[in-house]
Tab-separated table of C-alpha atoms in Angstrom:
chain	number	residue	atom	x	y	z
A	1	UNK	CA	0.000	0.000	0.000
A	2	UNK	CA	1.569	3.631	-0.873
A	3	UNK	CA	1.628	5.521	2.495
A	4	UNK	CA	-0.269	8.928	1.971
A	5	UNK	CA	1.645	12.012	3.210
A	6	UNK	CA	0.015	11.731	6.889
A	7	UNK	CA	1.561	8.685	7.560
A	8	UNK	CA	4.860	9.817	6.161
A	9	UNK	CA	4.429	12.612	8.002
A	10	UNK	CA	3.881	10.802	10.998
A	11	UNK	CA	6.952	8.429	10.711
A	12	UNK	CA	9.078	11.832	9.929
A	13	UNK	CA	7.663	13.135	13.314
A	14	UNK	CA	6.828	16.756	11.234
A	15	UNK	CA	3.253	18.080	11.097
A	16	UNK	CA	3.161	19.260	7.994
A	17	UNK	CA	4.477	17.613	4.130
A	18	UNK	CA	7.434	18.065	2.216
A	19	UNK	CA	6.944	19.076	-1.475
A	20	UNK	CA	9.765	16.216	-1.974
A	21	UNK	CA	7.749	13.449	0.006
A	22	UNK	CA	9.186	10.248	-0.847
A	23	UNK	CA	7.636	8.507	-3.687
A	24	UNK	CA	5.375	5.452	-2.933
A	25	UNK	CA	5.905	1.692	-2.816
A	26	UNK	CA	7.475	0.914	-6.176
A	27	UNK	CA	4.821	-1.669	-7.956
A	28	UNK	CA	3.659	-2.183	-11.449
A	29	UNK	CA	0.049	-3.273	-11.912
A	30	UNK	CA	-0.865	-6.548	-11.333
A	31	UNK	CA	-1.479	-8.271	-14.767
A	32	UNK	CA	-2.260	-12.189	-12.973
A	33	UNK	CA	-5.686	-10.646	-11.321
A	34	UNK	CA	-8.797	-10.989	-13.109
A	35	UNK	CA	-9.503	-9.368	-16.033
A	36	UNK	CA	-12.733	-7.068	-15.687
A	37	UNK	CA	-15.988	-8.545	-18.388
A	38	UNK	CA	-15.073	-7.120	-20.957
A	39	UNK	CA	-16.969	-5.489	-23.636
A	40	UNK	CA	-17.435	-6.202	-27.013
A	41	UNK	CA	-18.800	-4.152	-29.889
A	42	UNK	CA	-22.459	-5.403	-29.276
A	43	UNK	CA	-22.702	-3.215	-25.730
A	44	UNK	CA	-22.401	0.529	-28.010
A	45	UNK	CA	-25.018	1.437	-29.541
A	46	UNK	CA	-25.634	1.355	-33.147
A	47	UNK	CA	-24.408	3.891	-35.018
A	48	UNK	CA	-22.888	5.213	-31.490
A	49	UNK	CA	-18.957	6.059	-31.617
A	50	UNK	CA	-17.353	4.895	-28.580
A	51	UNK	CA	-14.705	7.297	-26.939
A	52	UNK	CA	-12.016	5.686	-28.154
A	53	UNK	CA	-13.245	6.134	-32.005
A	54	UNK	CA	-14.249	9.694	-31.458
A	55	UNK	CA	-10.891	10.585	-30.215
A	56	UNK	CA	-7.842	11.422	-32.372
A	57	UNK	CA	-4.909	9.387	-32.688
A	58	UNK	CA	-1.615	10.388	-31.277
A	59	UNK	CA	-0.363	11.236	-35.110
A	60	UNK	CA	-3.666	13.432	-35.132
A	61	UNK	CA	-2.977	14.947	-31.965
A	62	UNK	CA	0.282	16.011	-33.094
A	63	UNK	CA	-0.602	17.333	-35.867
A	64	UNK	CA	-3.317	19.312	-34.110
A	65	UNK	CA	-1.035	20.797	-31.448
A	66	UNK	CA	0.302	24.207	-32.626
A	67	UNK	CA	-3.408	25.130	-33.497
A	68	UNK	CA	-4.286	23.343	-29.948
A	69	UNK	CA	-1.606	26.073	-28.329
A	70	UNK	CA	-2.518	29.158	-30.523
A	71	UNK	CA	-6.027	28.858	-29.243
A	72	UNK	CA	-4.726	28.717	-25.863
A	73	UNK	CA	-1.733	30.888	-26.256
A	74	UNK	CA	-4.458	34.067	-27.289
A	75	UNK	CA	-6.851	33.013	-24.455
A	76	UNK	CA	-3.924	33.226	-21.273
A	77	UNK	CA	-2.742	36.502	-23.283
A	78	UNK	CA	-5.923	38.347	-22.706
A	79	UNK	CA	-6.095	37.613	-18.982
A	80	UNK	CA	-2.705	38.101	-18.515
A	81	UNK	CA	-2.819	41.695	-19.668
A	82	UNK	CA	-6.131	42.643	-18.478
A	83	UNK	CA	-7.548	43.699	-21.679
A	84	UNK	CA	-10.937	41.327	-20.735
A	85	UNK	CA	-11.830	38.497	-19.114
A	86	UNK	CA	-11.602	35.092	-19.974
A	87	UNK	CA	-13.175	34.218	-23.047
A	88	UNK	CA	-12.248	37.052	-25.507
A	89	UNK	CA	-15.032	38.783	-28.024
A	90	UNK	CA	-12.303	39.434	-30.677
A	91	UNK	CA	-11.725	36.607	-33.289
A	92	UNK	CA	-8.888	34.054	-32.089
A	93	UNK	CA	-7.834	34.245	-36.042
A	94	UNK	CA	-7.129	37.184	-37.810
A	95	UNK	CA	-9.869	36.740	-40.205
A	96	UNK	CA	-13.603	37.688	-38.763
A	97	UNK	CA	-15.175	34.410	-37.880
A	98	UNK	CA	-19.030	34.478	-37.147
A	99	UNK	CA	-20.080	32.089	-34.818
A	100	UNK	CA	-21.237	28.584	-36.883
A	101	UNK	CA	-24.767	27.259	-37.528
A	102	UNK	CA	-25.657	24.483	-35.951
A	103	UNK	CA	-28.566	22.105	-36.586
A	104	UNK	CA	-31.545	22.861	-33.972
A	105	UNK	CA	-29.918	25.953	-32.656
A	106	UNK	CA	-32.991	28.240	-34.435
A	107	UNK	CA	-35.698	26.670	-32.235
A	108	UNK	CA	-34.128	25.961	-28.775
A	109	UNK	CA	-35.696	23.132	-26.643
A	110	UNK	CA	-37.464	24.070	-23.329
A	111	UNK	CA	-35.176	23.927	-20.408
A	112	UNK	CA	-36.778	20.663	-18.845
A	113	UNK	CA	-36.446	18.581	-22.340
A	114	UNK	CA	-32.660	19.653	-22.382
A	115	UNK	CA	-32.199	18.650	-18.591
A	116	UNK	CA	-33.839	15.420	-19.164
A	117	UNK	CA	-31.539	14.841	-22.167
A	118	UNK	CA	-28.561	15.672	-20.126
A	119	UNK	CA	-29.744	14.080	-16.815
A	120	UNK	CA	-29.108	17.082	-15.346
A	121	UNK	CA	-31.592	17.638	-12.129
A	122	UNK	CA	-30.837	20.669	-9.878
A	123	UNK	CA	-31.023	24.463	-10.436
A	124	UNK	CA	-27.653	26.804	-10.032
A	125	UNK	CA	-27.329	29.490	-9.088
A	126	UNK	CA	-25.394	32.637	-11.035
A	127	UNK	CA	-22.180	31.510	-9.850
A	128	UNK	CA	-22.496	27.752	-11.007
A	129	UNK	CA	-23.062	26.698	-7.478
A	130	UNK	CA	-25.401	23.586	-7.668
A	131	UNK	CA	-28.351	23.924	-5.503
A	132	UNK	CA	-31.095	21.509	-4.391
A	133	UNK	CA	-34.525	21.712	-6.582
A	134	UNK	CA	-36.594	21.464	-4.156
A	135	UNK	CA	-37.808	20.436	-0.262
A	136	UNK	CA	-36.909	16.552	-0.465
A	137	UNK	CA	-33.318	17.131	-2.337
A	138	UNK	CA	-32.368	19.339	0.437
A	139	UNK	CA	-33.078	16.959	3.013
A	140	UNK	CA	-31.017	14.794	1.048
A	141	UNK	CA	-28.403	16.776	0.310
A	142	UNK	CA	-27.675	17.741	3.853
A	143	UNK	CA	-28.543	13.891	5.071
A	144	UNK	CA	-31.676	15.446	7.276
A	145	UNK	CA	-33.559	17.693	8.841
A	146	UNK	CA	-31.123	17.874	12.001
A	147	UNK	CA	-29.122	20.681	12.660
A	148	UNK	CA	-25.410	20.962	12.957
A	149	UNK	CA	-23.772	17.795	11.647
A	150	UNK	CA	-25.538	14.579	10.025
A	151	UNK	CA	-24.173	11.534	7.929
A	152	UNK	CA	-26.816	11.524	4.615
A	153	UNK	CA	-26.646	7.388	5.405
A	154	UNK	CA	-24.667	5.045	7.324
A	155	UNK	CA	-22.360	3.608	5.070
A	156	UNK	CA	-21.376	7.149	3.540
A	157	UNK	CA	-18.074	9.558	5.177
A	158	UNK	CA	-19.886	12.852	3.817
A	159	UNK	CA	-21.147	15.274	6.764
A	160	UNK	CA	-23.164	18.050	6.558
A	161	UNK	CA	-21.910	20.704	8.940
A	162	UNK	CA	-23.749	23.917	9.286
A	163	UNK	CA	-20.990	25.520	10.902
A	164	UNK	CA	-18.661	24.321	7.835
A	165	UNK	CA	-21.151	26.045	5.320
A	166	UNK	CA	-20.479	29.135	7.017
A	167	UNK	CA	-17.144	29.252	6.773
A	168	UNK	CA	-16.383	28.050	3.761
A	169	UNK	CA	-15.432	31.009	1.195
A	170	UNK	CA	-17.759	31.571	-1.735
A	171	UNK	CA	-14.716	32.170	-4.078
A	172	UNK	CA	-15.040	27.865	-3.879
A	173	UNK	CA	-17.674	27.512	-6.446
A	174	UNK	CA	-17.474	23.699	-5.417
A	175	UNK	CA	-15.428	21.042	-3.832
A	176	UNK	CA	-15.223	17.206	-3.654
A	177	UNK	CA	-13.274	14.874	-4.227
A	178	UNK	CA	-10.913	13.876	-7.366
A	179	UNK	CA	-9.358	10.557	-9.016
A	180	UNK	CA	-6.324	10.422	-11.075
A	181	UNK	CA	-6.062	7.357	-13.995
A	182	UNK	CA	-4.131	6.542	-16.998
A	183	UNK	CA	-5.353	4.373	-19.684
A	184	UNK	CA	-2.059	2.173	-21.547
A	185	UNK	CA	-2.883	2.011	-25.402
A	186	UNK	CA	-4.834	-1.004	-26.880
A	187	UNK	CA	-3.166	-4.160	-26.150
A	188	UNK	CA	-0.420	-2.671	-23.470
A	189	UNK	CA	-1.799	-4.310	-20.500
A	190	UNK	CA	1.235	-3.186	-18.586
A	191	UNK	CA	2.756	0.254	-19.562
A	192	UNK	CA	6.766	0.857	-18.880
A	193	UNK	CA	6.919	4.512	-19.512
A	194	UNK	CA	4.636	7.562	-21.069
A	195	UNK	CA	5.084	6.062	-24.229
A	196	UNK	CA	2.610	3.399	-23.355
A	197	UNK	CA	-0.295	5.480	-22.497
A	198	UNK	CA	-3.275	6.030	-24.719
A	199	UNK	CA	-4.598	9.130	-22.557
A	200	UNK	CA	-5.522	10.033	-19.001
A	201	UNK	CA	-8.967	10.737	-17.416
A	202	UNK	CA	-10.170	12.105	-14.510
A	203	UNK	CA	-13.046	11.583	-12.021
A	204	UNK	CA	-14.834	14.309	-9.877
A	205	UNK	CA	-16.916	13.458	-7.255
A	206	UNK	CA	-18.155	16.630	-5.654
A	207	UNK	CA	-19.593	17.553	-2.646
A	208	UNK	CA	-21.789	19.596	-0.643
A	209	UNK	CA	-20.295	23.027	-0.128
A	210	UNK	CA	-20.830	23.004	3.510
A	211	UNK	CA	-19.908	19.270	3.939
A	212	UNK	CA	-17.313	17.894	5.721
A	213	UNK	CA	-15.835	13.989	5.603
A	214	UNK	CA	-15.615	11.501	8.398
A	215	UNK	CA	-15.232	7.570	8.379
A	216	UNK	CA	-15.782	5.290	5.326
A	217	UNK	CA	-16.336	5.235	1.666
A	218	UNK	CA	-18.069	7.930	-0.136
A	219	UNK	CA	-21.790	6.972	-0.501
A	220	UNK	CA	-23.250	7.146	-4.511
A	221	UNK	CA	-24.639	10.496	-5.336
A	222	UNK	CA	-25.404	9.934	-8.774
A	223	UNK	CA	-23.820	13.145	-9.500
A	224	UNK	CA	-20.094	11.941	-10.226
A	225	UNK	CA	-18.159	13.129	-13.282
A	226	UNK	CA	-15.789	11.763	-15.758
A	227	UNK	CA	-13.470	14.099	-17.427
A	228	UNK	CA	-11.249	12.669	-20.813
A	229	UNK	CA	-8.055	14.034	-21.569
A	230	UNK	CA	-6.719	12.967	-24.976
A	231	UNK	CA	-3.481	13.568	-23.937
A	232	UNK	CA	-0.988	11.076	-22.267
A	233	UNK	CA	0.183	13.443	-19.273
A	234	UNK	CA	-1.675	16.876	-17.365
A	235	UNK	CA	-0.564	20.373	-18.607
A	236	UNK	CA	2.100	21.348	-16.303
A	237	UNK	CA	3.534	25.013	-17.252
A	238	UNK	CA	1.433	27.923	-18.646
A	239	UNK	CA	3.051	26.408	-22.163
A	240	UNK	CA	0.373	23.756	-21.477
A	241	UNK	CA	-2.808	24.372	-23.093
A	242	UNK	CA	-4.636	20.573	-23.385
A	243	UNK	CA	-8.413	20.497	-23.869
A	244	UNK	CA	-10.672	18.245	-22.230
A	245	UNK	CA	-14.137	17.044	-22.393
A	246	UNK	CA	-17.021	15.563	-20.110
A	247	UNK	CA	-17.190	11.885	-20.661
A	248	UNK	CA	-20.270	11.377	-18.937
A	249	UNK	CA	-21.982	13.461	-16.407
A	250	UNK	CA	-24.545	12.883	-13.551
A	251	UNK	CA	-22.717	9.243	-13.358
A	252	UNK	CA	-23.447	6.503	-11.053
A	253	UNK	CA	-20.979	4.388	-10.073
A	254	UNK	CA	-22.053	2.001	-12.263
A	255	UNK	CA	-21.411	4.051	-14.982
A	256	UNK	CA	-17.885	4.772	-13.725
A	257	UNK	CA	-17.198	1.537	-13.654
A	258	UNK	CA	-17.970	0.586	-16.914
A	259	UNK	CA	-15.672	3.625	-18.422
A	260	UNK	CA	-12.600	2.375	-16.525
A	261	UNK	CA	-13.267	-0.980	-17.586
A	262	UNK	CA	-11.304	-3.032	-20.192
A	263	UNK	CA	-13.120	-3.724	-23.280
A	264	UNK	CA	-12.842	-5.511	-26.326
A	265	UNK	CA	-13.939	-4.009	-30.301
A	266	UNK	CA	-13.404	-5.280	-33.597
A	267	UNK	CA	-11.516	-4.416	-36.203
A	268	UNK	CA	-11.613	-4.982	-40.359
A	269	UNK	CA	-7.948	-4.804	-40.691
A	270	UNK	CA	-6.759	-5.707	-37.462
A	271	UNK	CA	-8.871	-7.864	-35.905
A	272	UNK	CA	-9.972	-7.802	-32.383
A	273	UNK	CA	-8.602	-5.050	-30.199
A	274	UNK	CA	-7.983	-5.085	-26.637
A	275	UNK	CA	-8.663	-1.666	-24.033
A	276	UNK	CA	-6.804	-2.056	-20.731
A	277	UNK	CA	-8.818	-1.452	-17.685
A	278	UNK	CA	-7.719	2.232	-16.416
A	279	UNK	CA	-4.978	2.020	-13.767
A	280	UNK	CA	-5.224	4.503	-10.780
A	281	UNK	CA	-2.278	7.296	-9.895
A	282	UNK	CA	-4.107	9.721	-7.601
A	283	UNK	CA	-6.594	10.276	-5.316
A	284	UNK	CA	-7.428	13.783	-3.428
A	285	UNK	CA	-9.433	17.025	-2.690
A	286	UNK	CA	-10.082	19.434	-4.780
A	287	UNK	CA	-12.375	23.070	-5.136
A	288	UNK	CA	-13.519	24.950	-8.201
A	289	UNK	CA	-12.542	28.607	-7.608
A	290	UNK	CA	-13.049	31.708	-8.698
A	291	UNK	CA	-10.778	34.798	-8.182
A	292	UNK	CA	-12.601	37.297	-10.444
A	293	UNK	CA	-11.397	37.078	-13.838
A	294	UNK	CA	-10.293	33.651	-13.487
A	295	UNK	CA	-11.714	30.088	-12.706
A	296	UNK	CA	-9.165	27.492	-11.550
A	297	UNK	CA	-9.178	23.656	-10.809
A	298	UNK	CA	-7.160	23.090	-8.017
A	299	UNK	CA	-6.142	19.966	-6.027
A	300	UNK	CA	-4.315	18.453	-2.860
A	301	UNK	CA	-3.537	15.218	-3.506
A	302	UNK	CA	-4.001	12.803	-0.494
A	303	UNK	CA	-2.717	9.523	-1.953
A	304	UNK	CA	-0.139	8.157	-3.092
A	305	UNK	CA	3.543	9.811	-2.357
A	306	UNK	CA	4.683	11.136	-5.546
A	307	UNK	CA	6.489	8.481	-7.453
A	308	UNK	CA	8.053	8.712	-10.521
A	309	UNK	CA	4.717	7.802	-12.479
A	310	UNK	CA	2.992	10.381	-10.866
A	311	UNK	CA	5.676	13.153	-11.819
A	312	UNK	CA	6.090	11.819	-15.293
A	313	UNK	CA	2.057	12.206	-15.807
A	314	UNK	CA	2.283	15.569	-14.352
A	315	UNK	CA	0.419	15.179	-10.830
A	316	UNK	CA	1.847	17.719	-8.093
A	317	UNK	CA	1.151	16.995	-4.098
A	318	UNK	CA	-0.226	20.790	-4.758
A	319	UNK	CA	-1.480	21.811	-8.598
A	320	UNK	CA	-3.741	23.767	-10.135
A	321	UNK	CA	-4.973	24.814	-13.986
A	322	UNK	CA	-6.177	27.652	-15.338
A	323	UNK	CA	-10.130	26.697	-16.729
A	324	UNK	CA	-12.325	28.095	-19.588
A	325	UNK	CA	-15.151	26.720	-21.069
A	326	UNK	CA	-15.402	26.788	-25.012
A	327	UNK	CA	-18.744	28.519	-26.513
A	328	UNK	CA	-20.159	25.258	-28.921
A	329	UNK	CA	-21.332	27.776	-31.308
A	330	UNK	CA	-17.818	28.384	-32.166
A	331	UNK	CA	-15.718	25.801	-34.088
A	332	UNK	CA	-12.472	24.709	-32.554
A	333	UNK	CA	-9.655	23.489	-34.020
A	334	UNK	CA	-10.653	20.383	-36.615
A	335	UNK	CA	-9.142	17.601	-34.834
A	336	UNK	CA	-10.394	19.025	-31.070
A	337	UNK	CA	-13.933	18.785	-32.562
A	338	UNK	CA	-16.741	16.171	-30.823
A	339	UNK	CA	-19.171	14.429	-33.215
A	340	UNK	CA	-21.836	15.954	-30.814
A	341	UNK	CA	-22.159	18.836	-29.158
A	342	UNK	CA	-22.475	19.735	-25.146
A	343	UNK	CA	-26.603	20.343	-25.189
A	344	UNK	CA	-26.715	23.413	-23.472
A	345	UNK	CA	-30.149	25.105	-22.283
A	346	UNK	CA	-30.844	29.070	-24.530
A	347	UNK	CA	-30.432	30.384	-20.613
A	348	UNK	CA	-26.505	29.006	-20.758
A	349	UNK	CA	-26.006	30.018	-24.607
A	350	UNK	CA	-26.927	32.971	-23.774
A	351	UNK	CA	-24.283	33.804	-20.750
A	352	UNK	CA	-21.670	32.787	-23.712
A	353	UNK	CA	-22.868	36.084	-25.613
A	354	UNK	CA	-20.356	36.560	-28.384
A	355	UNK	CA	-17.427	35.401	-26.242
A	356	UNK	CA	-15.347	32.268	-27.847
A	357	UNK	CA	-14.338	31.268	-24.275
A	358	UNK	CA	-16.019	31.444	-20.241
A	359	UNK	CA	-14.668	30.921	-17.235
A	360	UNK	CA	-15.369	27.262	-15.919
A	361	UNK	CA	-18.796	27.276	-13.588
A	362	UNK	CA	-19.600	23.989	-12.244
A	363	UNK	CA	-22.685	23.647	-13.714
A	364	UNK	CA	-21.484	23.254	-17.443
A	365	UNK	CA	-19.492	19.961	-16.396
A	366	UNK	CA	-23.351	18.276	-15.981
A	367	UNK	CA	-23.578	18.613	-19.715
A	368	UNK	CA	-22.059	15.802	-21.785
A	369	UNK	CA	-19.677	16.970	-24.259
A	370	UNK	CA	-18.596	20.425	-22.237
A	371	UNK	CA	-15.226	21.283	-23.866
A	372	UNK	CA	-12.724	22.774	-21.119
A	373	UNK	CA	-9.368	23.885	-21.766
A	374	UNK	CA	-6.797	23.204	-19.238
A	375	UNK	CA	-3.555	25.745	-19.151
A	376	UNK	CA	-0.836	24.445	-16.332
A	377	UNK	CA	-0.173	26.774	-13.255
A	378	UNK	CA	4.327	26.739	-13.173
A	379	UNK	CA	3.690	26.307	-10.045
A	380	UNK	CA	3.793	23.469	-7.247
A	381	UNK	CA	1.125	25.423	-5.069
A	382	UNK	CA	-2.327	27.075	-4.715
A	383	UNK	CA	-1.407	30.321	-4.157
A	384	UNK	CA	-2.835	31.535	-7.394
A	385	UNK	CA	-6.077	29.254	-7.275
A	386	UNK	CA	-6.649	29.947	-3.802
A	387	UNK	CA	-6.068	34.275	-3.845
A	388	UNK	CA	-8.627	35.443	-1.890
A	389	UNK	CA	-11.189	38.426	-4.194
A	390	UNK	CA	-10.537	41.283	-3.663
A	391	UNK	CA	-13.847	42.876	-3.955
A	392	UNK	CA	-15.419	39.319	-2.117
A	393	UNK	CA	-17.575	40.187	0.902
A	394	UNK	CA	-15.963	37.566	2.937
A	395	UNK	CA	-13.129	39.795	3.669
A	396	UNK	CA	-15.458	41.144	6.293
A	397	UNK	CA	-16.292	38.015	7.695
A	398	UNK	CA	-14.556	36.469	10.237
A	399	UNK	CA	-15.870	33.259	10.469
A	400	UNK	CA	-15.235	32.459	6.814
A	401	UNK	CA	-11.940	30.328	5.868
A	402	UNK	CA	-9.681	31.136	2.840
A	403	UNK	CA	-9.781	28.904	0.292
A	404	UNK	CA	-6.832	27.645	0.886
A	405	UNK	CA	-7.624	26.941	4.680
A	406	UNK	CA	-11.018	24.862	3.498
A	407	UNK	CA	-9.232	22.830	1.242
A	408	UNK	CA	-6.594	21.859	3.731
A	409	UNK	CA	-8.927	21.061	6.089
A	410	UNK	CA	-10.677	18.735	3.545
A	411	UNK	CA	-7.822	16.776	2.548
A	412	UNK	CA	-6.621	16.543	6.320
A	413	UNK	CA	-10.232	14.476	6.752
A	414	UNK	CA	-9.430	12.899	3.603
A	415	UNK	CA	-6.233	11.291	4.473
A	416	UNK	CA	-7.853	10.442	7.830
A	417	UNK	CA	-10.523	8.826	5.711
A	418	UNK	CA	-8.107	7.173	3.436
A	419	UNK	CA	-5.730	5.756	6.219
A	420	UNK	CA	-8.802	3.533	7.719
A	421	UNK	CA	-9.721	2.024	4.410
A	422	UNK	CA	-6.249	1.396	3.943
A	423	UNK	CA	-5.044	3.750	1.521
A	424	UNK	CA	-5.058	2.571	-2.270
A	425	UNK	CA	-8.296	0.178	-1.520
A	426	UNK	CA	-9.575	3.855	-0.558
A	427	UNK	CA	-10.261	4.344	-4.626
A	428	UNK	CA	-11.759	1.172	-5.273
A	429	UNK	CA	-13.859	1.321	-2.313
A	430	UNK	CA	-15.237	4.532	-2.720
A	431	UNK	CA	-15.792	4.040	-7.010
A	432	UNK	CA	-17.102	0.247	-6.066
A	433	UNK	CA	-14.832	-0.794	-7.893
A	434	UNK	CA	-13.488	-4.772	-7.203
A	435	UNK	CA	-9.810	-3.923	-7.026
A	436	UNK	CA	-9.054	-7.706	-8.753
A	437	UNK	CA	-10.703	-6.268	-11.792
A	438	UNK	CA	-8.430	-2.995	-11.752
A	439	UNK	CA	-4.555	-2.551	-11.805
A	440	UNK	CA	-3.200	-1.122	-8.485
A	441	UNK	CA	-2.515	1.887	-7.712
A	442	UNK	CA	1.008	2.765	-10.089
A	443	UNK	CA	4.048	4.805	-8.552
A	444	UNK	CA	6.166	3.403	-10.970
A	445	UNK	CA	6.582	1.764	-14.139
């Protein structure tokens, strides 16, 4: 089992990490455990693309790279300088681009067909925040009617605190927790470097904003979210401009299971094709922020000590990326383009306006399809993710936390949490996952 940074921390008799922990328990995954059922060409859908036809090749990839890093190149420029915020009016080209037709766009669907379509279920508020729809979701949001703290079941670690609602900062749009995993490219059941891996992915389970975690796995919300990065590794310097997309939003665990599973799908020239089941290289914390102009993803990562895996992917015990969302009446660049687009309600077209590019809001990640763009912090810390606004009321409020002090305090009950289900089982556990069916968790290849 990798030790998570409490334990080491423990053993080293300091209270508080190094940025150069140790790295974990060397290991490679386990290739004699059962393989997961796999999945052959019959479970999609016909005339359905599967994610692994939709997305480019690495030789397309490549080739779409300097257009990939122009587009992200003029959006970091903009913010940089001040000259507006994120998600600039003027044309990314130098030719005037109008925004492109697309099919259904003249007569918009009413708000409750696109929700249904999306599985989308709660109303936000103008800051993304997610909020209950009505009475009953409350109640089960904050796991009853009792005040101060309650568990919403038995077998789940989440804790509604009201206390913990009141100090946490509204500059944390939301928080929860976040899984690391790398996919190795058909047929590599057992990857020896980054040359190995197909692309990475990323799972976000969030939270209440006033919750708070104790004992145990994390109970199934139904409102989990898988994130696909075509790329092998994370961005890692402001040169780092990758783009990502939802998966699959509003996910069960079920659902997560079955997109980290291996699979099988034929081939005319090739034959039969084998997937890998997705190996696991982080689990953590992490808050949605906003510091004005900007909208970050930030994380702490609880488990496992940075290895050499970890640091060749691009994972930080502290990292952060710069977020924007990308306006689907736009087109991107051709080989960044999804078959279908995200779905969004006229009320969330609308808060595009002209702009090319938003800041991330929570609420666009429960629409399949969301494009994001990911630009690395430089930086092995939160300082820039976690500034406090400015112009943010909480600055006269005492009782609310920075949000750097609520994440810490997060992942402190996270590697609490994590210890007692004995670390690495802590990601199968909590995605019900059977860890026989999975590699283990990877600190080195």
């Amino acid at each position: 089992m990798a030790p998570t940074r409490r334990s080491q921390r423990k053993a080293d008799g300091s209270s508080q990490g190094s940025p150069d922990a140790t790295a974990g328990s060397k290991r490679k995954a386990d290739t004699t455990t059962a393989s997961a059922p796999k999945r052959g060409k019959n479970a999609t859908a016909k005339g359905q693309k599967t994610l692994e036809e939709t997305m480019p090749d690495e030789n397309q990839q490549n080739e779409s790279k300097d257009e990939d890093m122009k587009e992200g190149e003029d959006v970091l420029e903009q913010v940089e300088t001040g000259t507006k915020d994120l998600g600039p009016e003027d044309n990314m080209n130098t030719e005037e681009e109008k925004p492109a037709k697309e099919t259904g766009n003249e007569e918009q669907a009413p708000q409750e067909e696109a929700t249904a379509a999306n599985g989308h279920s709660s109303k936000m508020d103008d800051t993304g925040k997610i909020e209950p729809k009505d009475a009953k979701d409350k109640k089960d949001a904050a796991g009853g009617t009792a005040e101060g703290v309650s568990k919403s079941s038995s077998d789940d670690a989440v804790e509604k605190d009201s206390k913990r609602e009141e100090s946490t900062p509204s500059s944390i749009l939301e928080k929860g927790l976040i899984y690391f995993f790398f996919r190795g490219r058909v047929n590599v059941e057992d990857p020896s470097n980054v040359n190995d891996l197909a692309r990475s992915c990323i799972v976000l389970r969030p939270l209440p904003h006033g919750a708070k975690l104790g004992d145990g796995p994390i109970g199934d919300g139904g409102n989990n979210r898988m994130l696909a990065l075509p790329k092998k590794v994370l961005p890692v310097s402001p040169k780092d401009r990758f783009m990502v997309f939802v998966d699959k939003a509003n996910a069960s665990m079920e659902d997560i299971k079955t997109l980290l599973s291996s699979s099988d799908y034929a081939t005319q020239t090739a034959g039969t094709r084998h997937t890998p089941a997705a190996t696991p290289i982080g689990e953590g914390v992490y808050a949605i922020t906003t510091t004005g102009r900007e909208s970050h993803l930030a994380y702490i990562l609880t488990t496992p000590d940075l290895g050499e895996v970890q640091k060749e992917v691009g994972l930080r015990e502290r990292g952060s990326f710069v977020t924007s969302v990308k306006n689907p009446s736009y087109e991107g660049p051709a080989n960044t383009n999804l078959p279908q687009g995200p779905g969004y309600p006229q009320e969330i077209l609308d808060e595009f306006r002209s702009l090319r590019w938003m800041p991330l809001q929570p609420k666009l990640l429960d629409y399949e399809n969301t494009q994001t763009l990911l630009i690395g912090s430089g930086a092995d810390d939160l300082s820039k993710a976690t500034a406090q606004q400015s112009s943010s009321n909480d600055a006269d409020k005492p009782e609310k936390d920075t949000p750097l002090e609520e994440m810490e305090k997060l992942e402190a009950e996270d590697e609490a949490r994590v210890e007692h289900l004995k670390g690495d089982d802590s990601v199968f556990m909590d995605l019900g996952l059977n860890a026989k069916d999975y590699p283990k968790m990877q600190t080195t290849w």
